[in-house]
Amino acid sequence: MTVPAITLNNGVEIPQLGFGVFQIAPEDTVAAVSTALSVGYRHIDTAQMYGNEREVGEAVRQSGLPRHEVFVTSKLSNGRQERDDILRAVDGTVAALGGDPVDLFLIHWPLPTLRDYLVAWHALEEAHAGGKARAIGVSNFQVPHLERVLAESRTVPAVNQIELHPYLVQAELREFGHRHGIATEAWSPIARGKVLDDPAVGTIADRLGRTPAQVVLRWQVQLGNIVFPKSQTPSRIAENFSLWDFELGADDMATITALDRGERTGPDPDTFDRVPS
Ligand SMILES: NC(=O)C1=CN([C@@H]2O[C@H](COP(=O)(O)OP(=O)(O)OC[C@H]3O[C@@H](n4cnc5c(N)ncnc54)[C@H](OP(=O)(O)O)[C@@H]3O)[C@@H](O)[C@H]2O)C=CC1
Ligand SMILES: O=C(O)C(=O)[C@@H](O)[C@H](O)C(=O)CO
């Protein structure tokens, strides 16, 4: 099964389906990522704040796959806010992953009440120019945050990674990204399991002989989103990867999109201000 690639705005290619490792303890990460790689995933989404970058790098090394065949994303810790400290943090990610440039590096949260996210963005531009990251982007940025980045810097973020699932469809941010060449990545793509019991999703899944998770992930893929569901259950890791031999019709796509109720499972990016202690 071949996962389609999305070409980012600087020409770098990213597999549209990956594997997320939020809330996987460091001691469990090598096993989970190894399972994902053996199933066929070639894209891992981690972050400095997840505390498991080193173990992601270790799993890639242990797989025997050439490093360039696995796309790894990481994200800047909320605790790193000044230029020099941010550049050191990027170096830390590169070292944790084994020394090669990180494929995609993101500002994890805009933290608009705490700092000027443009300072962080300009530092990421430097890291990119210095060959530390193949592409750079942002996460949890709202339209006004993106507008400011576009107005006051030379690099258009390659991606915006945002909470996005059937209960939070994010039409405005997806449309803004589409207009400006910013790919949309959907975090919590199955809303941490919450949408899987929705009767509308269940009806479609039963009719197609698929699981609710496969239906929701297929909806994500057909919308054009980049997704990386997390699971520590080997059977689910395989299930979430099996999306390429069926398609949702326009009516099913519309039914799932109509479930939107603007409901977050995670924090509001305009007010979120948590930094690691
Ligand atoms: N940029 C950001 O701010 C954020 C980024 N992320 C990224 O997005 C990734 C995915 O988001 P996440 O919040 O983990 O949530 P997900 O929407 O991926 O849901 C994960 C949960 O769903 C369960 N699950 C997975 N597959 C199935 C399945 N097929 N059937 C039933 N249940 C299933 C998992 O359980 P189990 O593990 O027990 O199988 C886990 O409890 C993260 O790992 C991270 O990489 C996430 C949050 C914020
Ligand atoms: O998983 C991530 O990337 C996060 O930022 C999480 O911490 C998420 O925002 C959350 O659940 C915070 O309570």
GROMACS .gro file of C-alpha atoms and ligand atoms in nm:
model
  338
    1MET     CA    1   0.000   0.000   0.000
    2THR     CA    2   0.149   0.332  -0.102
    3VAL     CA    3   0.063   0.639   0.102
    4PRO     CA    4   0.018   0.944  -0.123
    5ALA     CA    5   0.274   1.222  -0.083
    6ILE     CA    6   0.181   1.587  -0.045
    7THR     CA    7   0.430   1.834  -0.191
    8LEU     CA    8   0.494   2.120   0.053
    9ASN     CA    9   0.544   2.478  -0.067
   10ASN     CA   10   0.923   2.440  -0.080
   11GLY     CA   11   0.911   2.116  -0.283
   12VAL     CA   12   0.968   1.879   0.012
   13GLU     CA   13   0.738   1.575   0.002
   14ILE     CA   14   0.553   1.448   0.310
   15PRO     CA   15   0.353   1.122   0.332
   16GLN     CA   16  -0.011   1.221   0.385
   17LEU     CA   17  -0.056   0.956   0.658
   18GLY     CA   18   0.180   0.932   0.953
   19PHE     CA   19   0.198   0.811   1.312
   20GLY     CA   20   0.161   1.042   1.614
   21VAL     CA   21   0.345   0.977   1.939
   22PHE     CA   22   0.187   1.225   2.185
   23GLN     CA   23   0.134   1.055   2.524
   24ILE     CA   24   0.348   0.755   2.435
   25ALA     CA   25   0.591   0.720   2.725
   26PRO     CA   26   0.959   0.724   2.626
   27GLU     CA   27   1.000   0.362   2.741
   28ASP     CA   28   0.715   0.253   2.510
   29THR     CA   29   0.806   0.466   2.209
   30VAL     CA   30   1.060   0.241   2.038
   31ALA     CA   31   0.809  -0.048   2.039
   32ALA     CA   32   0.519   0.164   1.909
   33VAL     CA   33   0.721   0.334   1.634
   34SER     CA   34   0.881   0.003   1.535
   35THR     CA   35   0.534  -0.150   1.494
   36ALA     CA   36   0.426   0.149   1.284
   37LEU     CA   37   0.733   0.127   1.062
   38SER     CA   38   0.683  -0.247   1.013
   39VAL     CA   39   0.320  -0.185   0.909
   40GLY     CA   40   0.445   0.067   0.649
   41TYR     CA   41   0.420   0.412   0.807
   42ARG     CA   42   0.703   0.638   0.691
   43HIS     CA   43   0.609   0.959   0.875
   44ILE     CA   44   0.634   1.014   1.250
   45ASP     CA   45   0.501   1.320   1.436
   46THR     CA   46   0.677   1.399   1.763
   47ALA     CA   47   0.761   1.713   1.965
   48GLN     CA   48   1.016   1.834   2.216
   49MET     CA   49   0.738   1.846   2.477
   50TYR     CA   50   0.650   1.477   2.420
   51GLY     CA   51   0.986   1.375   2.568
   52ASN     CA   52   1.032   1.092   2.317
   53GLU     CA   53   1.230   1.236   2.024
   54ARG     CA   54   1.538   1.030   2.110
   55GLU     CA   55   1.331   0.710   2.113
   56VAL     CA   56   1.175   0.800   1.776
   57GLY     CA   57   1.528   0.836   1.637
   58GLU     CA   58   1.626   0.506   1.795
   59ALA     CA   59   1.330   0.322   1.640
   60VAL     CA   60   1.416   0.460   1.296
   61ARG     CA   61   1.777   0.346   1.338
   62GLN     CA   62   1.670   0.001   1.460
   63SER     CA   63   1.435  -0.041   1.161
   64GLY     CA   64   1.731  -0.050   0.922
   65LEU     CA   65   1.545   0.187   0.690
   66PRO     CA   66   1.757   0.462   0.537
   67ARG     CA   67   1.691   0.779   0.739
   68HIS     CA   68   1.572   0.965   0.429
   69GLU     CA   69   1.288   0.715   0.384
   70VAL     CA   70   1.123   0.817   0.712
   71PHE     CA   71   0.980   1.168   0.743
   72VAL     CA   72   1.009   1.301   1.099
   73THR     CA   73   0.837   1.614   1.230
   74SER     CA   74   0.916   1.775   1.563
   75LYS     CA   75   0.801   2.092   1.737
   76LEU     CA   76   0.953   2.364   1.950
   77SER     CA   77   0.894   2.341   2.324
   78ASN     CA   78   0.676   2.619   2.463
   79GLY     CA   79   0.956   2.691   2.709
   80ARG     CA   80   1.198   2.809   2.438
   81GLN     CA   81   1.126   3.171   2.354
   82GLU     CA   82   1.446   3.363   2.276
   83ARG     CA   83   1.638   3.332   1.947
   84ASP     CA   84   1.955   3.170   2.083
   85ASP     CA   85   1.763   2.930   2.301
   86ILE     CA   86   1.539   2.833   2.009
   87LEU     CA   87   1.839   2.764   1.784
   88ARG     CA   88   1.988   2.547   2.062
   89ALA     CA   89   1.656   2.366   2.090
   90VAL     CA   90   1.653   2.285   1.719
   91ASP     CA   91   2.009   2.152   1.754
   92GLY     CA   92   1.881   1.935   2.040
   93THR     CA   93   1.612   1.785   1.817
   94VAL     CA   94   1.862   1.717   1.539
   95ALA     CA   95   2.096   1.544   1.786
   96ALA     CA   96   1.812   1.343   1.945
   97LEU     CA   97   1.707   1.216   1.603
   98GLY     CA   98   2.062   1.105   1.523
   99GLY     CA   99   2.226   1.404   1.356
  100ASP     CA  100   2.044   1.441   1.023
  101PRO     CA  101   1.826   1.748   0.963
  102VAL     CA  102   1.472   1.717   1.096
  103ASP     CA  103   1.233   1.692   0.801
  104LEU     CA  104   0.979   1.941   0.937
  105PHE     CA  105   1.007   2.161   1.245
  106LEU     CA  106   0.712   2.357   1.382
  107ILE     CA  107   0.638   2.628   1.636
  108HIS     CA  108   0.418   2.414   1.861
  109TRP     CA  109   0.189   2.688   1.998
  110PRO     CA  110   0.166   3.061   1.916
  111LEU     CA  111   0.140   3.158   2.290
  112PRO     CA  112   0.015   3.506   2.193
  113THR     CA  113  -0.034   3.611   2.556
  114LEU     CA  114   0.324   3.515   2.648
  115ARG     CA  115   0.562   3.610   2.370
  116ASP     CA  116   0.606   3.739   2.017
  117TYR     CA  117   0.577   3.430   1.796
  118LEU     CA  118   0.757   3.621   1.517
  119VAL     CA  119   1.079   3.593   1.720
  120ALA     CA  120   1.033   3.216   1.713
  121TRP     CA  121   0.944   3.217   1.344
  122HIS     CA  122   1.253   3.418   1.249
  123ALA     CA  123   1.467   3.175   1.450
  124LEU     CA  124   1.311   2.883   1.262
  125GLU     CA  125   1.390   3.062   0.935
  126GLU     CA  126   1.753   3.077   1.049
  127ALA     CA  127   1.752   2.709   1.141
  128HIS     CA  128   1.610   2.626   0.798
  129ALA     CA  129   1.870   2.842   0.622
  130GLY     CA  130   2.138   2.668   0.828
  131GLY     CA  131   2.026   2.325   0.706
  132LYS     CA  132   1.888   2.206   1.040
  133ALA     CA  133   1.533   2.153   0.909
  134ARG     CA  134   1.421   2.061   0.556
  135ALA     CA  135   1.096   2.252   0.603
  136ILE     CA  136   0.947   2.472   0.875
  137GLY     CA  137   0.593   2.546   0.977
  138VAL     CA  138   0.358   2.631   1.260
  139SER     CA  139   0.101   2.460   1.476
  140ASN     CA  140  -0.213   2.591   1.640
  141PHE     CA  141  -0.191   2.922   1.454
  142GLN     CA  142  -0.518   3.109   1.399
  143VAL     CA  143  -0.584   3.324   1.090
  144PRO     CA  144  -0.458   3.652   1.250
  145HIS     CA  145  -0.136   3.478   1.361
  146LEU     CA  146  -0.080   3.347   1.007
  147GLU     CA  147  -0.158   3.687   0.855
  148ARG     CA  148   0.111   3.845   1.070
  149VAL     CA  149   0.368   3.579   0.976
  150LEU     CA  150   0.290   3.630   0.606
  151ALA     CA  151   0.313   4.009   0.638
  152GLU     CA  152   0.633   4.022   0.842
  153SER     CA  153   0.856   3.740   0.717
  154ARG     CA  154   0.992   3.599   0.395
  155THR     CA  155   0.898   3.234   0.445
  156VAL     CA  156   0.545   3.103   0.408
  157PRO     CA  157   0.496   2.826   0.667
  158ALA     CA  158   0.494   2.487   0.494
  159VAL     CA  159   0.216   2.360   0.721
  160ASN     CA  160  -0.021   2.463   0.995
  161GLN     CA  161  -0.090   2.171   1.229
  162ILE     CA  162  -0.426   2.224   1.398
  163GLU     CA  163  -0.690   2.033   1.589
  164LEU     CA  164  -0.926   1.906   1.318
  165HIS     CA  165  -1.185   1.626   1.317
  166PRO     CA  166  -1.555   1.589   1.237
  167TYR     CA  167  -1.657   1.788   1.547
  168LEU     CA  168  -1.410   2.070   1.458
  169VAL     CA  169  -1.388   2.095   1.081
  170GLN     CA  170  -1.188   2.422   1.069
  171ALA     CA  171  -1.321   2.537   0.730
  172GLU     CA  172  -1.178   2.891   0.763
  173LEU     CA  173  -0.824   2.781   0.851
  174ARG     CA  174  -0.822   2.512   0.580
  175GLU     CA  175  -0.940   2.762   0.322
  176PHE     CA  176  -0.681   3.020   0.434
  177GLY     CA  177  -0.406   2.758   0.412
  178HIS     CA  178  -0.520   2.647   0.069
  179ARG     CA  179  -0.514   3.007  -0.057
  180HIS     CA  180  -0.162   3.072   0.072
  181GLY     CA  181   0.010   2.738   0.002
  182ILE     CA  182   0.010   2.628   0.367
  183ALA     CA  183  -0.074   2.257   0.397
  184THR     CA  184  -0.319   2.167   0.672
  185GLU     CA  185  -0.220   1.895   0.919
  186ALA     CA  186  -0.500   1.756   1.140
  187TRP     CA  187  -0.409   1.674   1.498
  188SER     CA  188  -0.635   1.448   1.704
  189PRO     CA  189  -0.777   1.332   1.369
  190ILE     CA  190  -1.027   1.098   1.538
  191ALA     CA  191  -1.080   1.341   1.831
  192ARG     CA  192  -0.899   1.096   2.063
  193GLY     CA  193  -1.174   0.841   1.991
  194LYS     CA  194  -1.466   1.071   2.070
  195VAL     CA  195  -1.612   1.077   1.716
  196LEU     CA  196  -1.599   0.700   1.674
  197ASP     CA  197  -1.929   0.642   1.855
  198ASP     CA  198  -2.114   0.898   1.647
  199PRO     CA  199  -2.416   0.722   1.488
  200ALA     CA  200  -2.363   0.893   1.150
  201VAL     CA  201  -2.004   0.763   1.136
  202GLY     CA  202  -2.120   0.418   1.251
  203THR     CA  203  -2.386   0.397   0.979
  204ILE     CA  204  -2.132   0.476   0.705
  205ALA     CA  205  -1.880   0.232   0.854
  206ASP     CA  206  -2.136  -0.050   0.868
  207ARG     CA  207  -2.246   0.009   0.509
  208LEU     CA  208  -1.888   0.010   0.377
  209GLY     CA  209  -1.764  -0.275   0.598
  210ARG     CA  210  -1.498  -0.048   0.753
  211THR     CA  211  -1.430   0.064   1.108
  212PRO     CA  212  -1.540   0.411   1.230
  213ALA     CA  213  -1.172   0.512   1.262
  214GLN     CA  214  -1.103   0.415   0.901
  215VAL     CA  215  -1.406   0.614   0.783
  216VAL     CA  216  -1.300   0.927   0.973
  217LEU     CA  217  -0.936   0.899   0.862
  218ARG     CA  218  -1.049   0.844   0.502
  219TRP     CA  219  -1.264   1.161   0.531
  220GLN     CA  220  -0.951   1.346   0.647
  221VAL     CA  221  -0.744   1.216   0.356
  222GLN     CA  222  -1.013   1.303   0.099
  223LEU     CA  223  -1.033   1.657   0.241
  224GLY     CA  224  -0.660   1.681   0.162
  225ASN     CA  225  -0.542   1.693   0.523
  226ILE     CA  226  -0.217   1.539   0.646
  227VAL     CA  227  -0.295   1.305   0.940
  228PHE     CA  228  -0.104   1.104   1.201
  229PRO     CA  229  -0.334   0.909   1.433
  230LYS     CA  230  -0.177   0.787   1.757
  231SER     CA  231  -0.222   0.433   1.884
  232GLN     CA  232  -0.030   0.200   2.109
  233THR     CA  233  -0.244  -0.096   2.005
  234PRO     CA  234  -0.079  -0.295   1.724
  235SER     CA  235  -0.411  -0.396   1.563
  236ARG     CA  236  -0.526  -0.030   1.555
  237ILE     CA  237  -0.189   0.085   1.418
  238ALA     CA  238  -0.252  -0.152   1.124
  239GLU     CA  239  -0.622  -0.060   1.098
  240ASN     CA  240  -0.545   0.312   1.076
  241PHE     CA  241  -0.302   0.247   0.792
  242SER     CA  242  -0.558   0.061   0.576
  243LEU     CA  243  -0.724   0.352   0.403
  244TRP     CA  244  -0.625   0.312   0.044
  245ASP     CA  245  -0.864   0.051  -0.099
  246PHE     CA  246  -1.192   0.234  -0.049
  247GLU     CA  247  -1.339   0.578  -0.108
  248LEU     CA  248  -1.616   0.787   0.048
  249GLY     CA  249  -1.879   0.922  -0.189
  250ALA     CA  250  -1.974   1.290  -0.192
  251ASP     CA  251  -2.282   1.224   0.025
  252ASP     CA  252  -2.079   1.046   0.295
  253MET     CA  253  -1.816   1.323   0.288
  254ALA     CA  254  -2.093   1.584   0.333
  255THR     CA  255  -2.258   1.385   0.614
  256ILE     CA  256  -1.934   1.372   0.813
  257THR     CA  257  -1.850   1.737   0.746
  258ALA     CA  258  -2.198   1.832   0.871
  259LEU     CA  259  -2.110   1.690   1.215
  260ASP     CA  260  -1.906   2.007   1.280
  261ARG     CA  261  -1.999   2.168   1.609
  262GLY     CA  262  -1.691   2.377   1.673
  263GLU     CA  263  -1.594   2.150   1.962
  264ARG     CA  264  -1.232   2.131   2.077
  265THR     CA  265  -1.082   1.838   2.266
  266GLY     CA  266  -0.765   2.040   2.335
  267PRO     CA  267  -0.676   2.396   2.439
  268ASP     CA  268  -0.777   2.719   2.266
  269PRO     CA  269  -0.470   2.856   2.081
  270ASP     CA  270  -0.567   3.218   2.157
  271THR     CA  271  -0.537   3.164   2.531
  272PHE     CA  272  -0.318   2.854   2.578
  273ASP     CA  273  -0.008   2.961   2.774
  274ARG     CA  274   0.130   2.646   2.936
  275VAL     CA  275   0.508   2.613   2.941
  276PRO     CA  276   0.693   2.308   3.071
  277SER     CA  277   0.808   2.347   3.432
  278LIG     N1  278   0.031   2.017   1.750
  278LIG     C1  279  -0.039   1.990   1.858
  278LIG     O1  280  -0.065   2.076   1.941
  278LIG     C2  281  -0.090   1.852   1.878
  278LIG     C3  282  -0.044   1.750   1.801
  278LIG     N2  283  -0.091   1.622   1.817
  278LIG     C4  284  -0.038   1.516   1.726
  278LIG     O2  285  -0.147   1.444   1.669
  278LIG     C5  286  -0.133   1.306   1.699
  278LIG     C6  287  -0.268   1.239   1.708
  278LIG     O3  288  -0.352   1.306   1.801
  278LIG     P1  289  -0.397   1.245   1.942
  278LIG     O4  290  -0.428   1.358   2.032
  278LIG     O5  291  -0.297   1.149   1.986
  278LIG     O6  292  -0.537   1.178   1.912
  278LIG     P2  293  -0.598   1.075   1.806
  278LIG     O7  294  -0.719   1.143   1.747
  278LIG     O8  295  -0.496   1.021   1.715
  278LIG     O9  296  -0.654   0.960   1.902
  278LIG     C7  297  -0.572   0.878   1.977
  278LIG     C8  298  -0.660   0.794   2.069
  278LIG    O10  299  -0.750   0.714   1.991
  278LIG     C9  300  -0.727   0.576   2.017
  278LIG     N3  301  -0.731   0.507   1.887
  278LIG    C10  302  -0.640   0.512   1.788
  278LIG     N4  303  -0.679   0.440   1.681
  278LIG    C11  304  -0.798   0.387   1.713
  278LIG    C12  305  -0.887   0.300   1.644
  278LIG     N5  306  -0.860   0.256   1.522
  278LIG     N6  307  -1.002   0.264   1.707
  278LIG    C13  308  -1.031   0.309   1.832
  278LIG     N7  309  -0.950   0.392   1.902
  278LIG    C14  310  -0.833   0.429   1.844
  278LIG    C15  311  -0.592   0.565   2.083
  278LIG    O11  312  -0.590   0.458   2.176
  278LIG     P3  313  -0.468   0.351   2.192
  278LIG    O12  314  -0.339   0.424   2.185
  278LIG    O13  315  -0.497   0.292   2.326
  278LIG    O14  316  -0.487   0.250   2.081
  278LIG    C16  317  -0.583   0.699   2.157
  278LIG    O15  318  -0.654   0.691   2.280
  278LIG    C17  319  -0.055   1.308   1.832
  278LIG    O16  320  -0.001   1.182   1.864
  278LIG    C18  321   0.047   1.414   1.801
  278LIG    O17  322   0.148   1.362   1.718
  278LIG    C19  323  -0.187   1.594   1.910
  278LIG    C20  324  -0.233   1.692   1.994
  278LIG    C21  325  -0.190   1.830   1.986
  279LIG     O1  326   0.001   1.694   2.193
  279LIG     C1  327   0.037   1.810   2.175
  279LIG     O2  328   0.107   1.841   2.080
  279LIG     C2  329  -0.006   1.912   2.269
  279LIG     O3  330   0.023   2.027   2.258
  279LIG     C3  331  -0.089   1.864   2.383
  279LIG     O4  332  -0.025   1.900   2.500
  279LIG     C4  333  -0.229   1.916   2.378
  279LIG     O5  334  -0.233   2.048   2.345
  279LIG     C5  335  -0.301   1.899   2.505
  279LIG     O6  336  -0.377   1.808   2.517
  279LIG     C6  337  -0.278   1.995   2.616
  279LIG     O7  338  -0.363   1.966   2.722
   0.00000   0.00000   0.00000
